[in-house]
């Protein structure tokens, strides 16, 4: 139990599908993040939310749409993805905006 | 530009000591983190350095030299369970939010 739970663990979707990734943190943290981890590449920051407000959109294509309804939940809505979007998508949280990150186990996404 | 370099792979023997190096070039510096990531699992926080010197935490130690843009993670008394990827990450936003730049990770294999 990492304190940060992501569902689903695995997702296969076609390029025309719409799906959503869910993240929930049970740590009482105020900041939440989406990261993308591709094989043999560094973790890439996608979005940052602090107290439910988006503070960073790291030039992410509009086919990725985040939603943060409250400090404990974070979603990543996906539509018309490309095969190169196949990766491990990691959610993280931190107590303060500068604290260490606590990661979830990720969603392994495959776009066919 | 932003750049974090660490070796791709390392091998070591159970009971030995291994040092994983990380060099960075970033526009700013506000701390360096080390994370451990086992295959298929979430990255977990190991250590944080913001001032020069050595931080020791049990079998793991981390060193930072800001003038050289250099850090290392030292693992002592290696155990088989230490086989994992080790991620170096730099926070480049002084006083700002948690924008971490990650290296691609060093995959450590510990052999009997």
PDB file of N, CA and C in Angstrom, chain A residues 2 9 33 35 37 40-43 45 48 55-56 58 88 90 94 96-101 103-105, chain B residues 30 33 35 37 40-45 48 87 91 93-104 107:
ATOM      1  N   UNK A   2       0.854   1.984  -1.091  1.00  0.00           N
ATOM      2  CA  UNK A   2       1.750   3.132  -1.200  1.00  0.00           C
ATOM      3  C   UNK A   2       1.102   4.397  -0.668  1.00  0.00           C
ATOM      4  N   UNK A   9      -4.645  -0.694 -13.427  1.00  0.00           N
ATOM      5  CA  UNK A   9      -3.209  -0.952 -13.481  1.00  0.00           C
ATOM      6  C   UNK A   9      -2.731  -1.114 -14.922  1.00  0.00           C
ATOM      7  N   UNK A  33       0.209  15.216  -8.962  1.00  0.00           N
ATOM      8  CA  UNK A  33       0.975  15.323 -10.207  1.00  0.00           C
ATOM      9  C   UNK A  33       0.650  14.150 -11.131  1.00  0.00           C
ATOM     10  N   UNK A  35       2.813  12.105 -14.130  1.00  0.00           N
ATOM     11  CA  UNK A  35       4.070  11.909 -14.825  1.00  0.00           C
ATOM     12  C   UNK A  35       3.905  10.815 -15.867  1.00  0.00           C
ATOM     13  N   UNK A  37       6.129   7.879 -17.906  1.00  0.00           N
ATOM     14  CA  UNK A  37       7.401   7.163 -17.898  1.00  0.00           C
ATOM     15  C   UNK A  37       7.444   6.224 -19.094  1.00  0.00           C
ATOM     16  N   UNK A  40      13.180   3.478 -20.958  1.00  0.00           N
ATOM     17  CA  UNK A  40      14.532   4.022 -21.075  1.00  0.00           C
ATOM     18  C   UNK A  40      14.570   5.530 -21.235  1.00  0.00           C
ATOM     19  N   UNK A  41      13.513   6.205 -20.834  1.00  0.00           N
ATOM     20  CA  UNK A  41      13.478   7.670 -20.859  1.00  0.00           C
ATOM     21  C   UNK A  41      13.223   8.188 -19.465  1.00  0.00           C
ATOM     22  N   UNK A  42      13.627   9.434 -19.195  1.00  0.00           N
ATOM     23  CA  UNK A  42      13.338  10.011 -17.878  1.00  0.00           C
ATOM     24  C   UNK A  42      11.849  10.219 -17.667  1.00  0.00           C
ATOM     25  N   UNK A  43      11.456  10.209 -16.415  1.00  0.00           N
ATOM     26  CA  UNK A  43      10.097  10.608 -16.052  1.00  0.00           C
ATOM     27  C   UNK A  43       9.833  12.020 -16.559  1.00  0.00           C
ATOM     28  N   UNK A  45       7.279  15.242 -16.377  1.00  0.00           N
ATOM     29  CA  UNK A  45       6.167  15.884 -15.697  1.00  0.00           C
ATOM     30  C   UNK A  45       5.131  16.334 -16.717  1.00  0.00           C
ATOM     31  N   UNK A  48       0.603  19.559 -12.822  1.00  0.00           N
ATOM     32  CA  UNK A  48       0.705  19.743 -11.381  1.00  0.00           C
ATOM     33  C   UNK A  48      -0.551  20.446 -10.894  1.00  0.00           C
ATOM     34  N   UNK A  55      -1.286  24.232 -11.632  1.00  0.00           N
ATOM     35  CA  UNK A  55      -0.181  25.190 -11.615  1.00  0.00           C
ATOM     36  C   UNK A  55       0.838  24.927 -12.706  1.00  0.00           C
ATOM     37  N   UNK A  56       0.689  23.791 -13.398  1.00  0.00           N
ATOM     38  CA  UNK A  56       1.645  23.492 -14.459  1.00  0.00           C
ATOM     39  C   UNK A  56       0.990  22.609 -15.508  1.00  0.00           C
ATOM     40  N   UNK A  58       2.816  21.042 -18.669  1.00  0.00           N
ATOM     41  CA  UNK A  58       4.147  20.998 -19.259  1.00  0.00           C
ATOM     42  C   UNK A  58       4.088  20.725 -20.758  1.00  0.00           C
ATOM     43  N   UNK A  88       3.981   4.171 -19.133  1.00  0.00           N
ATOM     44  CA  UNK A  88       3.499   4.042 -17.759  1.00  0.00           C
ATOM     45  C   UNK A  88       3.145   5.444 -17.272  1.00  0.00           C
ATOM     46  N   UNK A  90       2.227   7.707 -14.196  1.00  0.00           N
ATOM     47  CA  UNK A  90       2.372   7.708 -12.745  1.00  0.00           C
ATOM     48  C   UNK A  90       1.719   8.928 -12.142  1.00  0.00           C
ATOM     49  N   UNK A  94       2.296  15.203  -2.884  1.00  0.00           N
ATOM     50  CA  UNK A  94       3.245  15.672  -1.877  1.00  0.00           C
ATOM     51  C   UNK A  94       2.498  16.546  -0.886  1.00  0.00           C
ATOM     52  N   UNK A  96       3.521  19.331   0.784  1.00  0.00           N
ATOM     53  CA  UNK A  96       3.604  20.713   0.342  1.00  0.00           C
ATOM     54  C   UNK A  96       4.106  20.695  -1.084  1.00  0.00           C
ATOM     55  N   UNK A  97       4.074  21.836  -1.689  1.00  0.00           N
ATOM     56  CA  UNK A  97       4.444  21.896  -3.096  1.00  0.00           C
ATOM     57  C   UNK A  97       5.926  21.606  -3.278  1.00  0.00           C
ATOM     58  N   UNK A  98       6.723  21.600  -2.210  1.00  0.00           N
ATOM     59  CA  UNK A  98       8.146  21.315  -2.329  1.00  0.00           C
ATOM     60  C   UNK A  98       8.560  20.038  -1.624  1.00  0.00           C
ATOM     61  N   UNK A  99       7.615  19.295  -1.089  1.00  0.00           N
ATOM     62  CA  UNK A  99       7.952  18.079  -0.360  1.00  0.00           C
ATOM     63  C   UNK A  99       8.279  16.924  -1.284  1.00  0.00           C
ATOM     64  N   UNK A 100       8.830  15.815  -0.723  1.00  0.00           N
ATOM     65  CA  UNK A 100       9.120  14.637  -1.552  1.00  0.00           C
ATOM     66  C   UNK A 100       7.840  14.059  -2.138  1.00  0.00           C
ATOM     67  N   UNK A 101       7.964  13.512  -3.333  1.00  0.00           N
ATOM     68  CA  UNK A 101       6.822  12.932  -4.010  1.00  0.00           C
ATOM     69  C   UNK A 101       6.556  11.509  -3.529  1.00  0.00           C
ATOM     70  N   UNK A 103       4.615   8.284  -5.005  1.00  0.00           N
ATOM     71  CA  UNK A 103       4.067   7.823  -6.271  1.00  0.00           C
ATOM     72  C   UNK A 103       3.089   6.668  -6.081  1.00  0.00           C
ATOM     73  N   UNK A 104       2.132   6.585  -7.005  1.00  0.00           N
ATOM     74  CA  UNK A 104       1.320   5.393  -7.157  1.00  0.00           C
ATOM     75  C   UNK A 104       2.053   4.380  -8.018  1.00  0.00           C
ATOM     76  N   UNK A 105       1.455   3.182  -8.156  1.00  0.00           N
ATOM     77  CA  UNK A 105       2.098   2.120  -8.935  1.00  0.00           C
ATOM     78  C   UNK A 105       1.949   2.301 -10.441  1.00  0.00           C
TER      79      UNK A 105
ATOM     80  N   UNK B  30      17.298  23.717  -6.543  1.00  0.00           N
ATOM     81  CA  UNK B  30      16.673  23.838  -5.224  1.00  0.00           C
ATOM     82  C   UNK B  30      16.497  22.475  -4.602  1.00  0.00           C
ATOM     83  N   UNK B  33      17.003  14.855  -5.358  1.00  0.00           N
ATOM     84  CA  UNK B  33      16.340  13.685  -4.770  1.00  0.00           C
ATOM     85  C   UNK B  33      16.869  12.405  -5.400  1.00  0.00           C
ATOM     86  N   UNK B  35      15.408   8.405  -5.851  1.00  0.00           N
ATOM     87  CA  UNK B  35      14.273   7.506  -5.709  1.00  0.00           C
ATOM     88  C   UNK B  35      14.713   6.115  -6.127  1.00  0.00           C
ATOM     89  N   UNK B  37      13.156   2.489  -7.680  1.00  0.00           N
ATOM     90  CA  UNK B  37      11.981   1.944  -8.362  1.00  0.00           C
ATOM     91  C   UNK B  37      12.229   0.497  -8.740  1.00  0.00           C
ATOM     92  N   UNK B  40       7.951  -2.627 -12.193  1.00  0.00           N
ATOM     93  CA  UNK B  40       6.504  -2.727 -12.061  1.00  0.00           C
ATOM     94  C   UNK B  40       5.925  -2.063 -10.830  1.00  0.00           C
ATOM     95  N   UNK B  41       6.764  -1.345 -10.093  1.00  0.00           N
ATOM     96  CA  UNK B  41       6.294  -0.704  -8.867  1.00  0.00           C
ATOM     97  C   UNK B  41       6.492   0.807  -8.910  1.00  0.00           C
ATOM     98  N   UNK B  42       5.967   1.481  -7.897  1.00  0.00           N
ATOM     99  CA  UNK B  42       6.099   2.932  -7.798  1.00  0.00           C
ATOM    100  C   UNK B  42       7.506   3.324  -7.376  1.00  0.00           C
ATOM    101  N   UNK B  43       8.016   4.455  -7.879  1.00  0.00           N
ATOM    102  CA  UNK B  43       9.253   4.990  -7.301  1.00  0.00           C
ATOM    103  C   UNK B  43       9.025   5.358  -5.840  1.00  0.00           C
ATOM    104  N   UNK B  44      10.007   5.068  -4.987  1.00  0.00           N
ATOM    105  CA  UNK B  44       9.902   5.430  -3.573  1.00  0.00           C
ATOM    106  C   UNK B  44      11.059   6.343  -3.191  1.00  0.00           C
ATOM    107  N   UNK B  45      10.773   7.326  -2.376  1.00  0.00           N
ATOM    108  CA  UNK B  45      11.735   8.343  -1.973  1.00  0.00           C
ATOM    109  C   UNK B  45      12.836   7.731  -1.106  1.00  0.00           C
ATOM    110  N   UNK B  48      17.255  13.191   0.137  1.00  0.00           N
ATOM    111  CA  UNK B  48      17.143  14.567  -0.349  1.00  0.00           C
ATOM    112  C   UNK B  48      18.373  15.340   0.109  1.00  0.00           C
ATOM    113  N   UNK B  87      16.688   6.519  -9.445  1.00  0.00           N
ATOM    114  CA  UNK B  87      16.404   7.733 -10.206  1.00  0.00           C
ATOM    115  C   UNK B  87      16.942   8.946  -9.472  1.00  0.00           C
ATOM    116  N   UNK B  91      15.301  19.517  -8.450  1.00  0.00           N
ATOM    117  CA  UNK B  91      14.258  20.538  -8.465  1.00  0.00           C
ATOM    118  C   UNK B  91      14.897  21.833  -8.904  1.00  0.00           C
ATOM    119  N   UNK B  93      13.393  24.878  -9.469  1.00  0.00           N
ATOM    120  CA  UNK B  93      12.602  26.106  -9.298  1.00  0.00           C
ATOM    121  C   UNK B  93      12.801  26.662  -7.900  1.00  0.00           C
ATOM    122  N   UNK B  94      13.731  27.574  -7.712  1.00  0.00           N
ATOM    123  CA  UNK B  94      13.973  28.099  -6.374  1.00  0.00           C
ATOM    124  C   UNK B  94      12.723  28.723  -5.795  1.00  0.00           C
ATOM    125  N   UNK B  95      12.299  28.246  -4.631  1.00  0.00           N
ATOM    126  CA  UNK B  95      11.133  28.793  -3.966  1.00  0.00           C
ATOM    127  C   UNK B  95       9.831  28.498  -4.666  1.00  0.00           C
ATOM    128  N   UNK B  96       9.909  27.748  -5.730  1.00  0.00           N
ATOM    129  CA  UNK B  96       8.703  27.489  -6.500  1.00  0.00           C
ATOM    130  C   UNK B  96       8.110  26.138  -6.173  1.00  0.00           C
ATOM    131  N   UNK B  97       7.325  25.634  -7.088  1.00  0.00           N
ATOM    132  CA  UNK B  97       6.663  24.384  -6.802  1.00  0.00           C
ATOM    133  C   UNK B  97       7.558  23.218  -7.171  1.00  0.00           C
ATOM    134  N   UNK B  98       7.018  22.036  -7.027  1.00  0.00           N
ATOM    135  CA  UNK B  98       7.815  20.813  -7.100  1.00  0.00           C
ATOM    136  C   UNK B  98       8.045  20.354  -8.524  1.00  0.00           C
ATOM    137  N   UNK B  99       8.756  21.152  -9.341  1.00  0.00           N
ATOM    138  CA  UNK B  99       9.026  20.739 -10.708  1.00  0.00           C
ATOM    139  C   UNK B  99      10.341  19.979 -10.709  1.00  0.00           C
ATOM    140  N   UNK B 100      10.249  18.671 -10.677  1.00  0.00           N
ATOM    141  CA  UNK B 100      11.433  17.830 -10.654  1.00  0.00           C
ATOM    142  C   UNK B 100      11.816  17.412 -12.067  1.00  0.00           C
ATOM    143  N   UNK B 101      13.120  17.480 -12.348  1.00  0.00           N
ATOM    144  CA  UNK B 101      13.659  16.972 -13.606  1.00  0.00           C
ATOM    145  C   UNK B 101      14.362  15.666 -13.281  1.00  0.00           C
ATOM    146  N   UNK B 102      13.939  14.589 -13.924  1.00  0.00           N
ATOM    147  CA  UNK B 102      14.462  13.271 -13.617  1.00  0.00           C
ATOM    148  C   UNK B 102      15.523  12.837 -14.610  1.00  0.00           C
ATOM    149  N   UNK B 103      16.504  12.079 -14.124  1.00  0.00           N
ATOM    150  CA  UNK B 103      17.382  11.338 -15.007  1.00  0.00           C
ATOM    151  C   UNK B 103      16.666  10.081 -15.484  1.00  0.00           C
ATOM    152  N   UNK B 104      17.276   9.396 -16.439  1.00  0.00           N
ATOM    153  CA  UNK B 104      16.645   8.198 -17.006  1.00  0.00           C
ATOM    154  C   UNK B 104      16.734   7.000 -16.082  1.00  0.00           C
ATOM    155  N   UNK B 107      19.847   1.199 -13.668  1.00  0.00           N
ATOM    156  CA  UNK B 107      19.353  -0.119 -13.288  1.00  0.00           C
ATOM    157  C   UNK B 107      20.478  -0.897 -12.624  1.00  0.00           C
TER     158      UNK B 107
END
